[in-house]
Amino acid sequence: MGIRRAWVLTAAIAAASLLYLVPAGMAAPAPRKVAPKPAAADSLTATEFAARFQMRVADQGNCVTLRGSLVTVRLYPGTNQVSVVGDAYTLKDTIQRKDGAIRIPSRPAEFLSRQVLAKRRQMMAQRQAFKVPEVKLPPPAPRPVRRPAAKKPLPTKPTPKPIRAVRPRPAAPDSSWAPFATDRRWKWIVIHHSDDLEGNADKYDRVHREENGWDSLGYHFVIGNGTMSKDGEVEVGPRWPIQKHGAHARNHELGDNRYNEQGIGICLVGDFDEGGRRPTSAQMKALVRLTGWLMQRYDIPAHMVIRHCDCCDTQCPGKHFPWTAFQAHLR
Ligand SMILES: [Zn+2]
């Protein structure tokens, strides 16, 4: 009996110590948790950046808008494109979306801070300038004596004055055509040919960057001929989503850059000049569709749809481009 009790006791102590040891043994090697380094040193979240300038953040996926009382900043995650009050900039580093936060690397963040401050000063100065004449305005003229209103006929129907700003926007036939940055006041549509037989947006993007030293493809749209993209496929260049000016129609002789600044560049793949070819019917169909939508969306009249050769010293888009037939489609 005594031995058995002792055995039971020993067993109980052993079990208890095992219970103690197992969790203790598991816990022992865990090192003390070190607080993660603050990420602020090499990047800033959009929320942190916005807080600096009392801005509100609206995340629309492709575009993150930081709106302050005077200045609006737009970031395009996954790209190095930003805009400050409608002016587009290309950064050296990419804006990234990580763990649900938009991260602005420190160099761009500093750059953006400077732009925001500069714009703010500019806007403040403009406001001040507008205020001066207000202060100097003479006192309002005495109101005319009221006449009996009985004679005034009631308007039979409301005055149908259209307001441009609230007119509904036509939906793009292809969702990728709709820009996601601030709208610009585009005045022209400039038609080009690529002056080679095979190509696509990627190819000309590479050429424009590597050979011309531009930051990206100069055209806003490229319409394929079935060689390196589908026949009639409309490819959207990197400038279009952020509504950046084009690089396709500078008049070097006159130093005239307005067709780049305010002209939408559309390029059809093909050589319609010396090459002797004509655009494919799928290309022309796509061009009519795209041009029609752009004209409607930006209020561009038919006479402002021009060929490259109409504004610059070039043969582009070539003598075999069916210009008259195309114009007939624009009404
Ligand atoms: Zn051209």
Tab-separated table of C-alpha atoms and ligand atoms in Angstrom:
chain	number	residue	atom	x	y	z
A	1	MET	CA	0.000	0.000	0.000
A	2	GLY	CA	2.764	2.419	1.020
A	3	ILE	CA	4.804	1.577	-2.077
A	4	ARG	CA	1.801	1.981	-4.295
A	5	ARG	CA	0.989	5.387	-2.854
A	6	ALA	CA	4.561	6.451	-3.335
A	7	TRP	CA	4.448	5.254	-6.934
A	8	VAL	CA	1.237	7.118	-7.601
A	9	LEU	CA	2.756	10.235	-6.074
A	10	THR	CA	5.897	9.908	-8.200
A	11	ALA	CA	3.813	9.369	-11.306
A	12	ALA	CA	1.706	12.424	-10.493
A	13	ILE	CA	4.801	14.581	-9.963
A	14	ALA	CA	6.300	13.322	-13.218
A	15	ALA	CA	3.089	14.071	-15.111
A	16	ALA	CA	2.851	17.526	-13.576
A	17	SER	CA	6.420	18.360	-14.439
A	18	LEU	CA	5.858	17.121	-17.979
A	19	LEU	CA	2.854	19.375	-18.287
A	20	TYR	CA	4.951	22.204	-17.002
A	21	LEU	CA	7.968	21.426	-19.098
A	22	VAL	CA	6.264	21.035	-22.432
A	23	PRO	CA	4.813	24.514	-22.678
A	24	ALA	CA	7.857	25.949	-20.911
A	25	GLY	CA	10.137	24.154	-23.336
A	26	MET	CA	8.151	25.468	-26.285
A	27	ALA	CA	8.112	29.005	-25.042
A	28	ALA	CA	11.759	29.191	-24.080
A	29	PRO	CA	13.509	29.575	-27.463
A	30	ALA	CA	11.155	32.282	-28.774
A	31	PRO	CA	13.185	35.497	-28.977
A	32	ARG	CA	11.752	38.777	-27.805
A	33	LYS	CA	9.687	40.367	-30.452
A	34	VAL	CA	11.420	43.348	-32.018
A	35	ALA	CA	9.159	46.184	-33.063
A	36	PRO	CA	9.135	46.505	-36.880
A	37	LYS	CA	11.158	49.390	-38.243
A	38	PRO	CA	8.997	52.329	-39.196
A	39	ALA	CA	8.545	52.284	-42.990
A	40	ALA	CA	8.494	56.068	-43.061
A	41	ALA	CA	12.229	56.132	-43.717
A	42	ASP	CA	11.971	54.869	-47.291
A	43	SER	CA	8.321	55.359	-48.146
A	44	LEU	CA	5.131	57.038	-47.068
A	45	THR	CA	1.583	55.777	-47.342
A	46	ALA	CA	-0.894	57.867	-49.312
A	47	THR	CA	-2.811	58.411	-46.054
A	48	GLU	CA	0.306	59.698	-44.279
A	49	PHE	CA	1.096	61.966	-47.209
A	50	ALA	CA	-2.486	63.248	-47.321
A	51	ALA	CA	-2.413	63.970	-43.573
A	52	ARG	CA	0.550	66.319	-44.104
A	53	PHE	CA	-1.609	68.568	-46.236
A	54	GLN	CA	-5.045	67.933	-44.683
A	55	MET	CA	-6.190	66.067	-47.788
A	56	ARG	CA	-8.881	63.456	-48.127
A	57	VAL	CA	-8.026	60.147	-49.788
A	58	ALA	CA	-10.333	58.470	-52.312
A	59	ASP	CA	-9.094	55.137	-53.640
A	60	GLN	CA	-10.674	54.351	-57.009
A	61	GLY	CA	-8.429	51.397	-57.796
A	62	ASN	CA	-6.467	52.571	-60.826
A	63	CYS	CA	-6.352	56.072	-59.444
A	64	VAL	CA	-6.005	57.344	-55.886
A	65	THR	CA	-7.149	60.914	-55.417
A	66	LEU	CA	-5.862	63.109	-52.577
A	67	ARG	CA	-8.080	66.144	-52.390
A	68	GLY	CA	-7.223	69.253	-50.411
A	69	SER	CA	-8.927	72.636	-50.307
A	70	LEU	CA	-6.711	74.072	-53.080
A	71	VAL	CA	-4.749	71.194	-54.542
A	72	THR	CA	-5.686	67.752	-55.833
A	73	VAL	CA	-3.072	65.026	-56.316
A	74	ARG	CA	-3.723	61.855	-58.279
A	75	LEU	CA	-1.574	58.746	-57.904
A	76	TYR	CA	-1.700	55.783	-60.265
A	77	PRO	CA	-0.587	52.699	-58.305
A	78	GLY	CA	1.608	50.301	-60.239
A	79	THR	CA	2.927	53.139	-62.417
A	80	ASN	CA	5.282	56.065	-61.921
A	81	GLN	CA	2.611	58.533	-63.037
A	82	VAL	CA	1.099	61.244	-60.846
A	83	SER	CA	-0.699	64.472	-61.427
A	84	VAL	CA	-0.891	67.636	-59.337
A	85	VAL	CA	-3.836	69.898	-60.217
A	86	GLY	CA	-4.024	68.296	-63.651
A	87	ASP	CA	-0.282	68.569	-64.447
A	88	ALA	CA	1.099	65.103	-65.133
A	89	TYR	CA	4.528	64.032	-63.899
A	90	THR	CA	6.601	60.894	-64.410
A	91	LEU	CA	8.433	59.836	-61.264
A	92	LYS	CA	11.697	57.927	-61.006
A	93	ASP	CA	10.084	55.342	-58.712
A	94	THR	CA	6.843	53.402	-58.867
A	95	ILE	CA	3.859	54.052	-56.618
A	96	GLN	CA	3.048	50.680	-55.105
A	97	ARG	CA	0.012	49.072	-53.575
A	98	LYS	CA	1.197	46.882	-50.667
A	99	ASP	CA	-0.888	45.239	-47.948
A	100	GLY	CA	-3.843	47.422	-48.825
A	101	ALA	CA	-1.838	50.658	-48.567
A	102	ILE	CA	-0.553	52.911	-51.317
A	103	ARG	CA	3.168	53.459	-50.787
A	104	ILE	CA	4.949	56.491	-52.160
A	105	PRO	CA	8.741	56.042	-52.108
A	106	SER	CA	10.532	58.823	-50.242
A	107	ARG	CA	12.037	60.617	-53.264
A	108	PRO	CA	8.703	60.970	-55.080
A	109	ALA	CA	7.066	61.890	-51.775
A	110	GLU	CA	9.513	64.775	-51.345
A	111	PHE	CA	9.000	65.801	-54.968
A	112	LEU	CA	5.222	65.685	-54.560
A	113	SER	CA	5.397	67.679	-51.333
A	114	ARG	CA	7.299	70.415	-53.138
A	115	GLN	CA	4.784	70.399	-55.997
A	116	VAL	CA	1.840	70.562	-53.592
A	117	LEU	CA	3.381	73.467	-51.692
A	118	ALA	CA	4.257	75.315	-54.897
A	119	LYS	CA	0.754	74.793	-56.338
A	120	ARG	CA	-0.790	75.860	-53.081
A	121	ARG	CA	1.208	79.085	-53.090
A	122	GLN	CA	0.230	79.639	-56.706
A	123	MET	CA	-3.466	79.057	-55.998
A	124	MET	CA	-3.333	81.307	-52.929
A	125	ALA	CA	-1.725	84.038	-55.022
A	126	GLN	CA	-4.446	83.636	-57.647
A	127	ARG	CA	-7.123	83.894	-55.001
A	128	GLN	CA	-5.517	87.011	-53.609
A	129	ALA	CA	-5.339	88.496	-57.107
A	130	PHE	CA	-9.034	87.837	-57.569
A	131	LYS	CA	-9.863	89.399	-54.233
A	132	VAL	CA	-8.303	92.793	-54.969
A	133	PRO	CA	-10.913	94.078	-57.431
A	134	GLU	CA	-13.641	92.795	-55.133
A	135	VAL	CA	-12.455	95.097	-52.387
A	136	LYS	CA	-12.274	98.084	-54.758
A	137	LEU	CA	-15.741	97.564	-56.176
A	138	PRO	CA	-17.997	100.580	-55.726
A	139	PRO	CA	-21.051	100.144	-53.568
A	140	PRO	CA	-23.873	98.441	-55.426
A	141	ALA	CA	-26.160	100.679	-57.407
A	142	PRO	CA	-29.554	101.320	-55.812
A	143	ARG	CA	-32.041	98.693	-56.863
A	144	PRO	CA	-34.569	99.801	-59.456
A	145	VAL	CA	-37.969	100.735	-58.157
A	146	ARG	CA	-40.293	97.802	-58.136
A	147	ARG	CA	-42.932	97.745	-60.758
A	148	PRO	CA	-46.142	95.788	-60.486
A	149	ALA	CA	-45.375	92.340	-61.785
A	150	ALA	CA	-48.847	91.761	-63.187
A	151	LYS	CA	-47.913	92.480	-66.797
A	152	LYS	CA	-45.095	90.015	-66.862
A	153	PRO	CA	-46.237	86.860	-68.634
A	154	LEU	CA	-45.327	83.607	-67.059
A	155	PRO	CA	-42.908	81.575	-69.109
A	156	THR	CA	-44.776	78.808	-70.823
A	157	LYS	CA	-41.818	76.440	-70.826
A	158	PRO	CA	-38.520	76.407	-68.985
A	159	THR	CA	-35.642	78.004	-70.869
A	160	PRO	CA	-33.810	75.060	-72.400
A	161	LYS	CA	-30.279	76.338	-71.904
A	162	PRO	CA	-27.952	73.354	-71.969
A	163	ILE	CA	-25.242	73.267	-69.372
A	164	ARG	CA	-22.117	71.680	-70.760
A	165	ALA	CA	-20.761	70.485	-67.437
A	166	VAL	CA	-23.751	68.343	-66.537
A	167	ARG	CA	-24.361	66.842	-69.937
A	168	PRO	CA	-24.062	63.088	-69.607
A	169	ARG	CA	-20.874	61.691	-71.037
A	170	PRO	CA	-21.183	59.091	-73.772
A	171	ALA	CA	-19.948	55.717	-72.614
A	172	ALA	CA	-16.843	54.457	-74.361
A	173	PRO	CA	-17.518	51.503	-76.676
A	174	ASP	CA	-14.450	49.910	-75.100
A	175	SER	CA	-13.963	50.452	-71.372
A	176	SER	CA	-10.189	50.822	-71.786
A	177	TRP	CA	-10.746	53.983	-73.843
A	178	ALA	CA	-12.226	55.913	-70.932
A	179	PRO	CA	-9.437	57.937	-69.289
A	180	PHE	CA	-9.064	57.834	-65.533
A	181	ALA	CA	-7.287	61.157	-65.010
A	182	THR	CA	-8.618	64.693	-65.144
A	183	ASP	CA	-10.098	65.497	-68.499
A	184	ARG	CA	-8.174	67.809	-70.768
A	185	ARG	CA	-9.649	70.164	-73.299
A	186	TRP	CA	-8.623	68.208	-76.414
A	187	LYS	CA	-9.066	70.278	-79.579
A	188	TRP	CA	-7.792	68.068	-82.388
A	189	ILE	CA	-7.586	64.457	-83.418
A	190	VAL	CA	-4.485	63.796	-85.522
A	191	ILE	CA	-4.347	60.697	-87.744
A	192	HIS	CA	-1.027	58.969	-88.513
A	193	HIS	CA	0.315	55.871	-90.176
A	194	SER	CA	3.222	54.005	-88.629
A	195	ASP	CA	5.160	54.086	-91.919
A	196	ASP	CA	6.167	50.449	-91.600
A	197	LEU	CA	4.451	47.174	-92.376
A	198	GLU	CA	4.330	45.442	-89.013
A	199	GLY	CA	3.886	46.847	-85.564
A	200	ASN	CA	1.912	47.408	-82.387
A	201	ALA	CA	1.836	49.832	-79.450
A	202	ASP	CA	4.682	48.024	-77.661
A	203	LYS	CA	6.969	48.268	-80.657
A	204	TYR	CA	6.462	52.011	-81.154
A	205	ASP	CA	6.651	52.598	-77.415
A	206	ARG	CA	10.116	51.004	-77.458
A	207	VAL	CA	11.163	52.993	-80.531
A	208	HIS	CA	9.938	56.273	-79.070
A	209	ARG	CA	11.707	55.650	-75.780
A	210	GLU	CA	14.956	54.162	-77.063
A	211	GLU	CA	15.431	56.061	-80.322
A	212	ASN	CA	13.615	59.330	-79.690
A	213	GLY	CA	14.378	59.523	-75.975
A	214	TRP	CA	10.751	60.208	-75.063
A	215	ASP	CA	9.242	58.919	-71.847
A	216	SER	CA	6.701	56.708	-73.639
A	217	LEU	CA	4.789	56.039	-76.858
A	218	GLY	CA	4.019	59.381	-78.499
A	219	TYR	CA	0.561	58.379	-79.805
A	220	HIS	CA	-2.472	57.964	-77.582
A	221	PHE	CA	-3.907	55.079	-79.594
A	222	VAL	CA	-2.525	52.518	-82.059
A	223	ILE	CA	-4.812	50.550	-84.395
A	224	GLY	CA	-3.359	47.190	-85.423
A	225	ASN	CA	-3.298	45.622	-88.892
A	226	GLY	CA	-3.119	41.991	-87.814
A	227	THR	CA	0.690	41.754	-87.763
A	228	MET	CA	1.768	42.341	-84.154
A	229	SER	CA	-1.717	42.970	-82.765
A	230	LYS	CA	-5.152	41.992	-84.031
A	231	ASP	CA	-6.515	43.514	-87.234
A	232	GLY	CA	-8.540	46.535	-86.109
A	233	GLU	CA	-7.492	46.210	-82.473
A	234	VAL	CA	-7.319	49.563	-80.672
A	235	GLU	CA	-4.395	49.651	-78.271
A	236	VAL	CA	-4.402	52.399	-75.643
A	237	GLY	CA	-1.006	54.025	-75.074
A	238	PRO	CA	0.301	54.920	-71.599
A	239	ARG	CA	-0.364	58.643	-72.100
A	240	TRP	CA	-4.097	58.301	-72.584
A	241	PRO	CA	-5.248	57.008	-69.158
A	242	ILE	CA	-3.466	59.913	-67.464
A	243	GLN	CA	-4.484	62.391	-70.176
A	244	LYS	CA	-0.919	63.365	-70.944
A	245	HIS	CA	-0.120	65.466	-74.007
A	246	GLY	CA	1.029	63.583	-77.087
A	247	ALA	CA	4.379	63.473	-78.898
A	248	HIS	CA	3.322	62.926	-82.498
A	249	ALA	CA	2.714	66.210	-84.284
A	250	ARG	CA	5.270	68.858	-83.466
A	251	ASN	CA	5.805	71.373	-86.237
A	252	HIS	CA	9.567	71.755	-85.989
A	253	GLU	CA	9.781	74.529	-88.563
A	254	LEU	CA	7.325	76.778	-86.768
A	255	GLY	CA	8.189	75.487	-83.305
A	256	ASP	CA	4.456	74.872	-83.015
A	257	ASN	CA	3.568	72.272	-80.420
A	258	ARG	CA	-0.167	72.821	-80.027
A	259	TYR	CA	-1.099	69.674	-81.946
A	260	ASN	CA	0.826	67.714	-79.329
A	261	GLU	CA	-0.481	69.733	-76.408
A	262	GLN	CA	-4.120	69.570	-77.439
A	263	GLY	CA	-4.208	66.849	-80.088
A	264	ILE	CA	-5.134	63.214	-79.598
A	265	GLY	CA	-2.751	61.074	-81.677
A	266	ILE	CA	-4.103	57.977	-83.397
A	267	CYS	CA	-1.714	55.803	-85.404
A	268	LEU	CA	-2.724	53.080	-87.836
A	269	VAL	CA	-0.121	50.375	-88.336
A	270	GLY	CA	0.961	50.299	-91.993
A	271	ASP	CA	2.717	52.229	-94.746
A	272	PHE	CA	0.025	53.977	-96.771
A	273	ASP	CA	2.475	56.082	-98.717
A	274	GLU	CA	5.437	54.597	-100.588
A	275	GLY	CA	4.422	51.160	-99.357
A	276	GLY	CA	1.372	51.522	-101.614
A	277	ARG	CA	-0.983	49.813	-99.174
A	278	ARG	CA	-4.272	50.958	-97.760
A	279	PRO	CA	-5.519	50.495	-94.230
A	280	THR	CA	-7.515	47.288	-93.714
A	281	SER	CA	-11.283	47.617	-93.476
A	282	ALA	CA	-11.108	46.490	-89.831
A	283	GLN	CA	-8.657	49.318	-89.130
A	284	MET	CA	-10.941	51.872	-90.786
A	285	LYS	CA	-13.985	50.581	-88.891
A	286	ALA	CA	-12.085	50.852	-85.609
A	287	LEU	CA	-10.831	54.331	-86.531
A	288	VAL	CA	-14.357	55.572	-87.332
A	289	ARG	CA	-15.640	54.158	-84.045
A	290	LEU	CA	-12.814	55.576	-81.950
A	291	THR	CA	-12.827	58.985	-83.654
A	292	GLY	CA	-16.615	59.206	-83.410
A	293	TRP	CA	-16.535	58.567	-79.695
A	294	LEU	CA	-13.678	61.013	-79.074
A	295	MET	CA	-15.465	63.741	-81.063
A	296	GLN	CA	-18.615	63.266	-79.023
A	297	ARG	CA	-16.856	63.031	-75.708
A	298	TYR	CA	-14.623	66.081	-76.189
A	299	ASP	CA	-16.865	68.168	-78.462
A	300	ILE	CA	-14.393	68.030	-81.335
A	301	PRO	CA	-15.930	69.131	-84.644
A	302	ALA	CA	-15.200	67.198	-87.866
A	303	HIS	CA	-12.900	69.882	-89.274
A	304	MET	CA	-10.638	69.473	-86.254
A	305	VAL	CA	-10.012	65.834	-87.163
A	306	ILE	CA	-6.881	66.214	-89.260
A	307	ARG	CA	-4.040	64.286	-90.838
A	308	HIS	CA	-0.507	64.645	-89.597
A	309	CYS	CA	0.349	66.221	-92.980
A	310	ASP	CA	-2.300	68.922	-92.356
A	311	CYS	CA	-0.276	70.394	-89.500
A	312	CYS	CA	3.316	69.356	-90.191
A	313	ASP	CA	5.680	68.922	-93.101
A	314	THR	CA	5.227	65.186	-93.659
A	315	GLN	CA	3.465	62.729	-95.991
A	316	CYS	CA	1.824	60.987	-93.000
A	317	PRO	CA	-0.633	59.176	-93.122
A	318	GLY	CA	0.262	58.710	-96.795
A	319	LYS	CA	-1.416	59.297	-100.162
A	320	HIS	CA	-3.191	55.917	-100.041
A	321	PHE	CA	-5.026	56.738	-96.821
A	322	PRO	CA	-8.742	57.021	-97.824
A	323	TRP	CA	-9.146	60.502	-96.394
A	324	THR	CA	-12.265	61.599	-98.289
A	325	ALA	CA	-14.114	58.400	-97.482
A	326	PHE	CA	-13.104	58.663	-93.846
A	327	GLN	CA	-14.248	62.295	-93.620
A	328	ALA	CA	-17.671	61.305	-94.953
A	329	HIS	CA	-18.101	59.151	-91.837
A	330	LEU	CA	-17.476	62.123	-89.555
A	331	ARG	CA	-20.497	64.054	-90.937
B	1	ZN	ZN	2.416	60.968	-88.450
